[in-house]
Short mmCIF file of C-alpha atoms in Angstrom, two decimals:
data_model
loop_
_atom_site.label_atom_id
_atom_site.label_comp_id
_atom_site.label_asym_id
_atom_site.label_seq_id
_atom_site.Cartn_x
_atom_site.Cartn_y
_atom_site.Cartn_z
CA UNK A 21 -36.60 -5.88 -22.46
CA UNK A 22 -39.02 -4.68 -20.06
CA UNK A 23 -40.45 -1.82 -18.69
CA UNK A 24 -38.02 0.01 -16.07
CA UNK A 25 -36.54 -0.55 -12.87
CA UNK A 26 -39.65 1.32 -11.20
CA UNK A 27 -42.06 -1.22 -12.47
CA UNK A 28 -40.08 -4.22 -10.96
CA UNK A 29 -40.85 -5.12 -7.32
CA UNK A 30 -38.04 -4.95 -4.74
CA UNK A 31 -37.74 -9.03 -4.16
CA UNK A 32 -36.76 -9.59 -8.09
CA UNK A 33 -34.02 -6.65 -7.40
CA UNK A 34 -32.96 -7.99 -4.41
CA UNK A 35 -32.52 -11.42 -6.00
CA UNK A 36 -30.67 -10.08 -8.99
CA UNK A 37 -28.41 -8.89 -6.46
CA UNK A 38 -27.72 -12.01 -4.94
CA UNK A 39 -27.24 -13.45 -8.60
CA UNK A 40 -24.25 -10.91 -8.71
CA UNK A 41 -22.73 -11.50 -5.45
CA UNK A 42 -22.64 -15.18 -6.14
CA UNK A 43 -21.94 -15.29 -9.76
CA UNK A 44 -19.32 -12.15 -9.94
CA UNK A 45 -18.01 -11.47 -5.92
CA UNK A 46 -17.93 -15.32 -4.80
CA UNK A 47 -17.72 -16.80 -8.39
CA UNK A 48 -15.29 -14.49 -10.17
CA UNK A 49 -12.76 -14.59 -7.28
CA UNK A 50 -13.10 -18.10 -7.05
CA UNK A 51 -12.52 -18.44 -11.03
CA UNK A 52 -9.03 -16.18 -10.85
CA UNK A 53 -7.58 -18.15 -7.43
CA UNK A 54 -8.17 -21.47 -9.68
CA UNK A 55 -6.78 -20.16 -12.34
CA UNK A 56 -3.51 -18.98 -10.49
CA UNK A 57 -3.11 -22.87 -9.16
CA UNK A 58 -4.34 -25.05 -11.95
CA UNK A 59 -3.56 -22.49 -15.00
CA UNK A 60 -6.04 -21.85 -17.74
CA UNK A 61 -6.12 -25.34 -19.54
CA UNK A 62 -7.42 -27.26 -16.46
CA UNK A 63 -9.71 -24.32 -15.94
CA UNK A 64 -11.16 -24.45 -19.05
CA UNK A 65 -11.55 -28.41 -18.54
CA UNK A 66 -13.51 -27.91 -15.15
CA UNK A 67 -16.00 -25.62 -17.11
CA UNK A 68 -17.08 -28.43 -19.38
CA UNK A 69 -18.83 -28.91 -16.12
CA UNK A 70 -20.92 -26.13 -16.28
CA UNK A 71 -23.07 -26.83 -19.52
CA UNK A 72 -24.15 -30.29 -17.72
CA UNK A 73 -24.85 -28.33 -14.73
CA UNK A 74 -27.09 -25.78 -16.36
CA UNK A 75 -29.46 -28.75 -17.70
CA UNK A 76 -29.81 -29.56 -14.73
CA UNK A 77 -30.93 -26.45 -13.40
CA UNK A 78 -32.65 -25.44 -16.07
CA UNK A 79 -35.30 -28.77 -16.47
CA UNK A 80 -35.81 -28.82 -12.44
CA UNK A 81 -35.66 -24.87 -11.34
CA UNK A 82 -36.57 -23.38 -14.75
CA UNK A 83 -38.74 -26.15 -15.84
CA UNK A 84 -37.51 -26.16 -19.22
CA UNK A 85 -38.42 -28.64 -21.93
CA UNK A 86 -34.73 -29.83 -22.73
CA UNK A 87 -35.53 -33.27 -24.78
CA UNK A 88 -33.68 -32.16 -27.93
CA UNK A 89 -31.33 -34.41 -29.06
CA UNK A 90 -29.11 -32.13 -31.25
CA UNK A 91 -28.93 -29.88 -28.15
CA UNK A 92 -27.31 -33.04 -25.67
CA UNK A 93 -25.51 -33.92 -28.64
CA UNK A 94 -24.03 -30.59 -29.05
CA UNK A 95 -23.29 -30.47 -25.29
CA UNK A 96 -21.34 -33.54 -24.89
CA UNK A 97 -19.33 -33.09 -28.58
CA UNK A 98 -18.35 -29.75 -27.55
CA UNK A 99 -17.21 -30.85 -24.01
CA UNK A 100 -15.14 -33.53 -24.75
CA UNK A 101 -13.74 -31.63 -28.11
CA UNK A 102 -12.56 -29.33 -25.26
CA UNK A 103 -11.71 -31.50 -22.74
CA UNK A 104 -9.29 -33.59 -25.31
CA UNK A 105 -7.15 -30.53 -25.82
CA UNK A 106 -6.87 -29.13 -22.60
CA UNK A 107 -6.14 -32.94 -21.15
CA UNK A 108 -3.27 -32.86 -23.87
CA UNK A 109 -1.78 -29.77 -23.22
CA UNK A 110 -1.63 -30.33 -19.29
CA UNK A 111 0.00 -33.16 -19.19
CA UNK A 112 2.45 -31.89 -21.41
CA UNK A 113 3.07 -29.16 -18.94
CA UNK A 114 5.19 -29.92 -15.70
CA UNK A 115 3.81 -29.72 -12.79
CA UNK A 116 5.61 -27.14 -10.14
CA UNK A 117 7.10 -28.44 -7.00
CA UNK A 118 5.95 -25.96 -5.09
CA UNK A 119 2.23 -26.94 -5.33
CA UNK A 120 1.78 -29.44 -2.61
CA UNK A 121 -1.88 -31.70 -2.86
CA UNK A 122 -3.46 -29.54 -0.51
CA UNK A 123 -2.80 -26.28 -2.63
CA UNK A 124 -4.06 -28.07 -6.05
CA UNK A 125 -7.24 -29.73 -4.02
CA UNK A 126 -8.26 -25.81 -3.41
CA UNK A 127 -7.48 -25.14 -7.23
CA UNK A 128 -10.02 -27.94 -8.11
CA UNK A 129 -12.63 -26.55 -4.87
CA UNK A 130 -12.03 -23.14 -6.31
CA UNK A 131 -12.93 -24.10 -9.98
CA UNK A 132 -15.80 -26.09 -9.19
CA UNK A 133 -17.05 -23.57 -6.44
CA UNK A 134 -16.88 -21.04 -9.92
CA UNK A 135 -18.92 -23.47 -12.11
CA UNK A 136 -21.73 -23.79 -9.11
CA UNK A 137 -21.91 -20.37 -8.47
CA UNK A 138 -21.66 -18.90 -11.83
CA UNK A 139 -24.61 -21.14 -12.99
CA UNK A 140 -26.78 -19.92 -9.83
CA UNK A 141 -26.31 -16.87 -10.25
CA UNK A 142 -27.38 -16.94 -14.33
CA UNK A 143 -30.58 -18.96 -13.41
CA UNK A 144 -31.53 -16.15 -10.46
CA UNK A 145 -31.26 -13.61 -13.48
CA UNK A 146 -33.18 -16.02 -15.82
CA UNK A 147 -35.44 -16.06 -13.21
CA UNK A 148 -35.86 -12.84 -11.70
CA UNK A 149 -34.62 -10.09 -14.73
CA UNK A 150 -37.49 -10.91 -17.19
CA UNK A 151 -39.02 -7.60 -16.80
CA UNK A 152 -35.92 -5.31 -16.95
CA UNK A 153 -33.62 -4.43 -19.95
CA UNK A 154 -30.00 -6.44 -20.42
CA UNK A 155 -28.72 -2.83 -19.21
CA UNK A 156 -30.90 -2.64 -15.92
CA UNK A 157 -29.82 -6.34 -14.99
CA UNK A 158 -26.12 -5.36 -15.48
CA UNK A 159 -26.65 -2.19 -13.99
CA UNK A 160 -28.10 -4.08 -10.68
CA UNK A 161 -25.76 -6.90 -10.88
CA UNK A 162 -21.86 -5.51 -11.28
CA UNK A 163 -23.69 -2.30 -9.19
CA UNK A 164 -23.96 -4.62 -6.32
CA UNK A 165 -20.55 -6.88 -7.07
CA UNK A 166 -18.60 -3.16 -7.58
CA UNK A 167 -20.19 -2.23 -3.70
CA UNK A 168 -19.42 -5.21 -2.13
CA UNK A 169 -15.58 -5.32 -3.83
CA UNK A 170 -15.28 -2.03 -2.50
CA UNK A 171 -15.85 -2.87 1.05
CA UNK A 172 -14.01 -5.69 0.82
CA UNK A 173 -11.06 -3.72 -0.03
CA UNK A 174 -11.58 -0.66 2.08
CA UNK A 175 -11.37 -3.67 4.74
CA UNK A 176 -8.41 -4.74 3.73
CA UNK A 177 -6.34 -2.00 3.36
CA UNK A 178 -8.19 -0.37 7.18
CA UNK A 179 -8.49 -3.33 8.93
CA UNK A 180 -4.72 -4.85 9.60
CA UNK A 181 -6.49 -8.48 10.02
CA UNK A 182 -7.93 -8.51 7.42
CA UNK A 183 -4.38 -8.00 5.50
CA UNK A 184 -4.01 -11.64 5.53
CA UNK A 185 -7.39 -12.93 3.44
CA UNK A 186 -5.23 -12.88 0.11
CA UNK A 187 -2.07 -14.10 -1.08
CA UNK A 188 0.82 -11.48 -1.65
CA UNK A 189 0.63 -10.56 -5.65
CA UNK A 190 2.81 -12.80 -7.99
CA UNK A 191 6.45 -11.56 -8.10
CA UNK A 192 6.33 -9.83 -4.74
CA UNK A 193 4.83 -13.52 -2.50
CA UNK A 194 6.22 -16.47 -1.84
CA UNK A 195 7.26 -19.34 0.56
CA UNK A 196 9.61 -19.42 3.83
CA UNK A 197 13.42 -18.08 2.15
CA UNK A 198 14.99 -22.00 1.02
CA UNK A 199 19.11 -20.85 0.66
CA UNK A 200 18.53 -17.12 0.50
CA UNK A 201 16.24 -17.23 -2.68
CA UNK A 202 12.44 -16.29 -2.71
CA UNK A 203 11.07 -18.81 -5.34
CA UNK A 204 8.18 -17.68 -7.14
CA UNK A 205 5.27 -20.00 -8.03
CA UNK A 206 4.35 -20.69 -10.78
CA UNK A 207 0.93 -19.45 -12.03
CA UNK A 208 1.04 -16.95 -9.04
CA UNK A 209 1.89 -16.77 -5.18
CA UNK A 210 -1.32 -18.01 -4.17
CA UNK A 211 0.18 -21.23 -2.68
CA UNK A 212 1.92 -18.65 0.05
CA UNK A 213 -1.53 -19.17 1.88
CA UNK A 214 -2.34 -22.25 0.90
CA UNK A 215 0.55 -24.41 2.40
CA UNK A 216 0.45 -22.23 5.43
CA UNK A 217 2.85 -19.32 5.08
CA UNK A 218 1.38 -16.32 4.72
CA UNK A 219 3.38 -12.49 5.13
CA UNK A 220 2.63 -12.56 9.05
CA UNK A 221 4.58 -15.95 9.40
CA UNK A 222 7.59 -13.95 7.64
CA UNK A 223 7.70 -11.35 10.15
CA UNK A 224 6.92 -13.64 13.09
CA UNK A 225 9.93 -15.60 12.08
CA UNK A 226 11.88 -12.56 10.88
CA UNK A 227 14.36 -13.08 13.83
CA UNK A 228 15.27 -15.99 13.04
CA UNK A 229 17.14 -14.95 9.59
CA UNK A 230 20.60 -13.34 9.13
CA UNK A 231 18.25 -10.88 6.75
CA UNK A 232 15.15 -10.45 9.25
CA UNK A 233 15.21 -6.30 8.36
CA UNK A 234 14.90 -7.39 4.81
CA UNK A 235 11.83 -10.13 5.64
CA UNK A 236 9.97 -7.75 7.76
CA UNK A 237 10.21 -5.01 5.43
CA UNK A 238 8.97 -7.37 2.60
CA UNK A 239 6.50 -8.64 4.97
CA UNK A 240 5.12 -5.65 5.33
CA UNK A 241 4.96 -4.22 2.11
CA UNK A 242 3.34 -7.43 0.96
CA UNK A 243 0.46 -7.49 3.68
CA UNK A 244 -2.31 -5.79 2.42
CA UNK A 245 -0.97 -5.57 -1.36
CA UNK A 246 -4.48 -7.74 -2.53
CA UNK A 247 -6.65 -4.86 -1.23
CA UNK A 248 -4.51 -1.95 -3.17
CA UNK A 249 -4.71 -0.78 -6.90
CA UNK A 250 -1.73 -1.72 -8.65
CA UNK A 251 0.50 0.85 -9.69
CA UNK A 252 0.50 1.49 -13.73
CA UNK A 253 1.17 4.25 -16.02
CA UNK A 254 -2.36 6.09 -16.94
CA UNK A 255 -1.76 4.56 -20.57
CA UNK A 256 -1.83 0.98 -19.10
CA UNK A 257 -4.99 1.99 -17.19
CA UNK A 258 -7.06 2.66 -20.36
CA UNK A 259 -6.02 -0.04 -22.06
CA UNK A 260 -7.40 -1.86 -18.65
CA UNK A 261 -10.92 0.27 -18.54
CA UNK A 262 -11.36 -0.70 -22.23
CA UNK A 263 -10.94 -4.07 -21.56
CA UNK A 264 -13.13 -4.23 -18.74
CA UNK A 265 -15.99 -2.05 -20.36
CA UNK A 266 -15.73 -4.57 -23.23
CA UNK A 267 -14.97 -8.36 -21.47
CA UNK A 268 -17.48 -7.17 -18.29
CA UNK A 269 -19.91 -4.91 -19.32
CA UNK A 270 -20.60 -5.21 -23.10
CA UNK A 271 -20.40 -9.13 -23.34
CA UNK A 272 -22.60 -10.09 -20.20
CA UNK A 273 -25.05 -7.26 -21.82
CA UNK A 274 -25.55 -10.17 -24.93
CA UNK A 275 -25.14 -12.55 -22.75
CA UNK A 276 -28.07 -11.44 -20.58
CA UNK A 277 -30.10 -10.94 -23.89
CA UNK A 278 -29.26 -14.12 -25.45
CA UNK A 279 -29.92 -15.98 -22.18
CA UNK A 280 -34.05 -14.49 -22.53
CA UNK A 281 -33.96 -16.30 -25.88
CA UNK A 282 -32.14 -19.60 -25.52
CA UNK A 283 -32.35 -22.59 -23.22
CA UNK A 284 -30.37 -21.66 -20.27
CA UNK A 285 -27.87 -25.33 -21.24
CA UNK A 286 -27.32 -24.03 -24.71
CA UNK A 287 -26.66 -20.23 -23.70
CA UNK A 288 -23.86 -21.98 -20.89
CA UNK A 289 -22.41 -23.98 -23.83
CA UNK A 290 -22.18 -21.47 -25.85
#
């Protein structure tokens, strides 16, 4: 707790922030394009890293006192306890063959860049959020992530370059037509971008097909389609701002308070 936004200087705002553009903009995005490549279980295993990480952070930029045994001990068991399962269930899964090397090596960057960012931005609000309340932090935080999402779309769906930053959405994307069909990948289209073909490609090369009206009109509904709200009835959208009021608002709120009272390695393992 603390006492108010007005009694915080400007600088420990300003960092808190930065904490959310990292940890929720960058790290968040970074998080869901990993998880549309790899799928959840290698995810999860890549955030073992983060734990490790965090002791790291916390004994040289937090200067915490982190010589507990049962703490390391606790660290490690629960990592590899994690790791063992999601190993196991991976390689029972096939792999697609439509994810080339390149497209998993930015699954891996993606899920690392998550781990590194999301553990920055928890020790800026470690940091810099001691005098506020867990609601002022969030309040400043997923303020400042919900601005900068919101130019970031208004860009993409206003600026016709900037149509081309994301993937098309899973179901709709895809790779060049192989025999007529439009495969879908699996875990998501993401890998449209990745291996090089992207919805301008389709329409550049619509000419070239005995369906090119079809392409181009596909290519053209797709461009764009990251940077627009899907379209769901308004029962579906509860259920959505529930969830999101719950999983993104009400959790990080005990996370943030739990993170005051706990070393910042045990608050990322737990």
């Amino acid at each position: 707790g603390g006492g108010g936004l007005g009694d915080v200087a400007l600088a420990e705002v300003a960092w808190l922030a930065l904490s959310g553009l990292l940890g929720i903009v960058v790290g968040d995005n970074a998080w869901l394009l990993s998880l549309q490549i790899l799928g959840p279980r290698r995810v999860v295993f890549c955030d073992n890293l983060k734990p490790f990480l965090a002791a790291a952070a916390g004994h040289w930029w937090l200067r915490e006192k982190l010589s507990t045994a049962p703490l390391f001990a606790g660290m490690f068991l629960t990592a590899a306890g994690v790791s063992v399962i999601s190993l196991e269930k991976a390689r029972s899964e096939s792999e697609s063959a439509n994810k080339s090397r390149r497209h998993v090596a930015w699954g891996w960057a993606a899920a690392a860049a998550n781990v590194t960012l999301d553990t920055a931005g928890s020790t800026l609000t470690k940091i810099h959020g001691a005098g506020l309340t867990t609601w002022e932090i969030n309040l400043i935080r997923f303020g400042t992530a919900s601005v900068f999402l919101l130019l970031i779309a208004g860009a993409g769906n206003l600026a016709p370059r900037a149509q081309s930053w994301w993937p098309p959405t899973a179901g709709t994307g895809g790779r060049k037509r192989e025999g007529g069909e439009r495969p879908m990948l699996e875990g998501g289209s993401t890998g449209a971008a990745v291996d090089g073909y992207d919805a301008a490609s389709a329409a550049a090369t619509a000419g070239d097909d005995p369906d090119s009206e079809e392409a181009g009109a596909e290519a053209g509904a797709e461009a764009g389609a990251w940077a627009r709200l899907p379209s769901m009835p308004t029962k579906d959208w509860g259920w959505v701002v529930l969830g999101v009021l719950l999983t993104t608002f009400l959790c990080p709120a005990l996370g943030n308070l739990a993170l005051f009272l706990i070393s910042l390695p045990a608050w990322a393992t737990l």
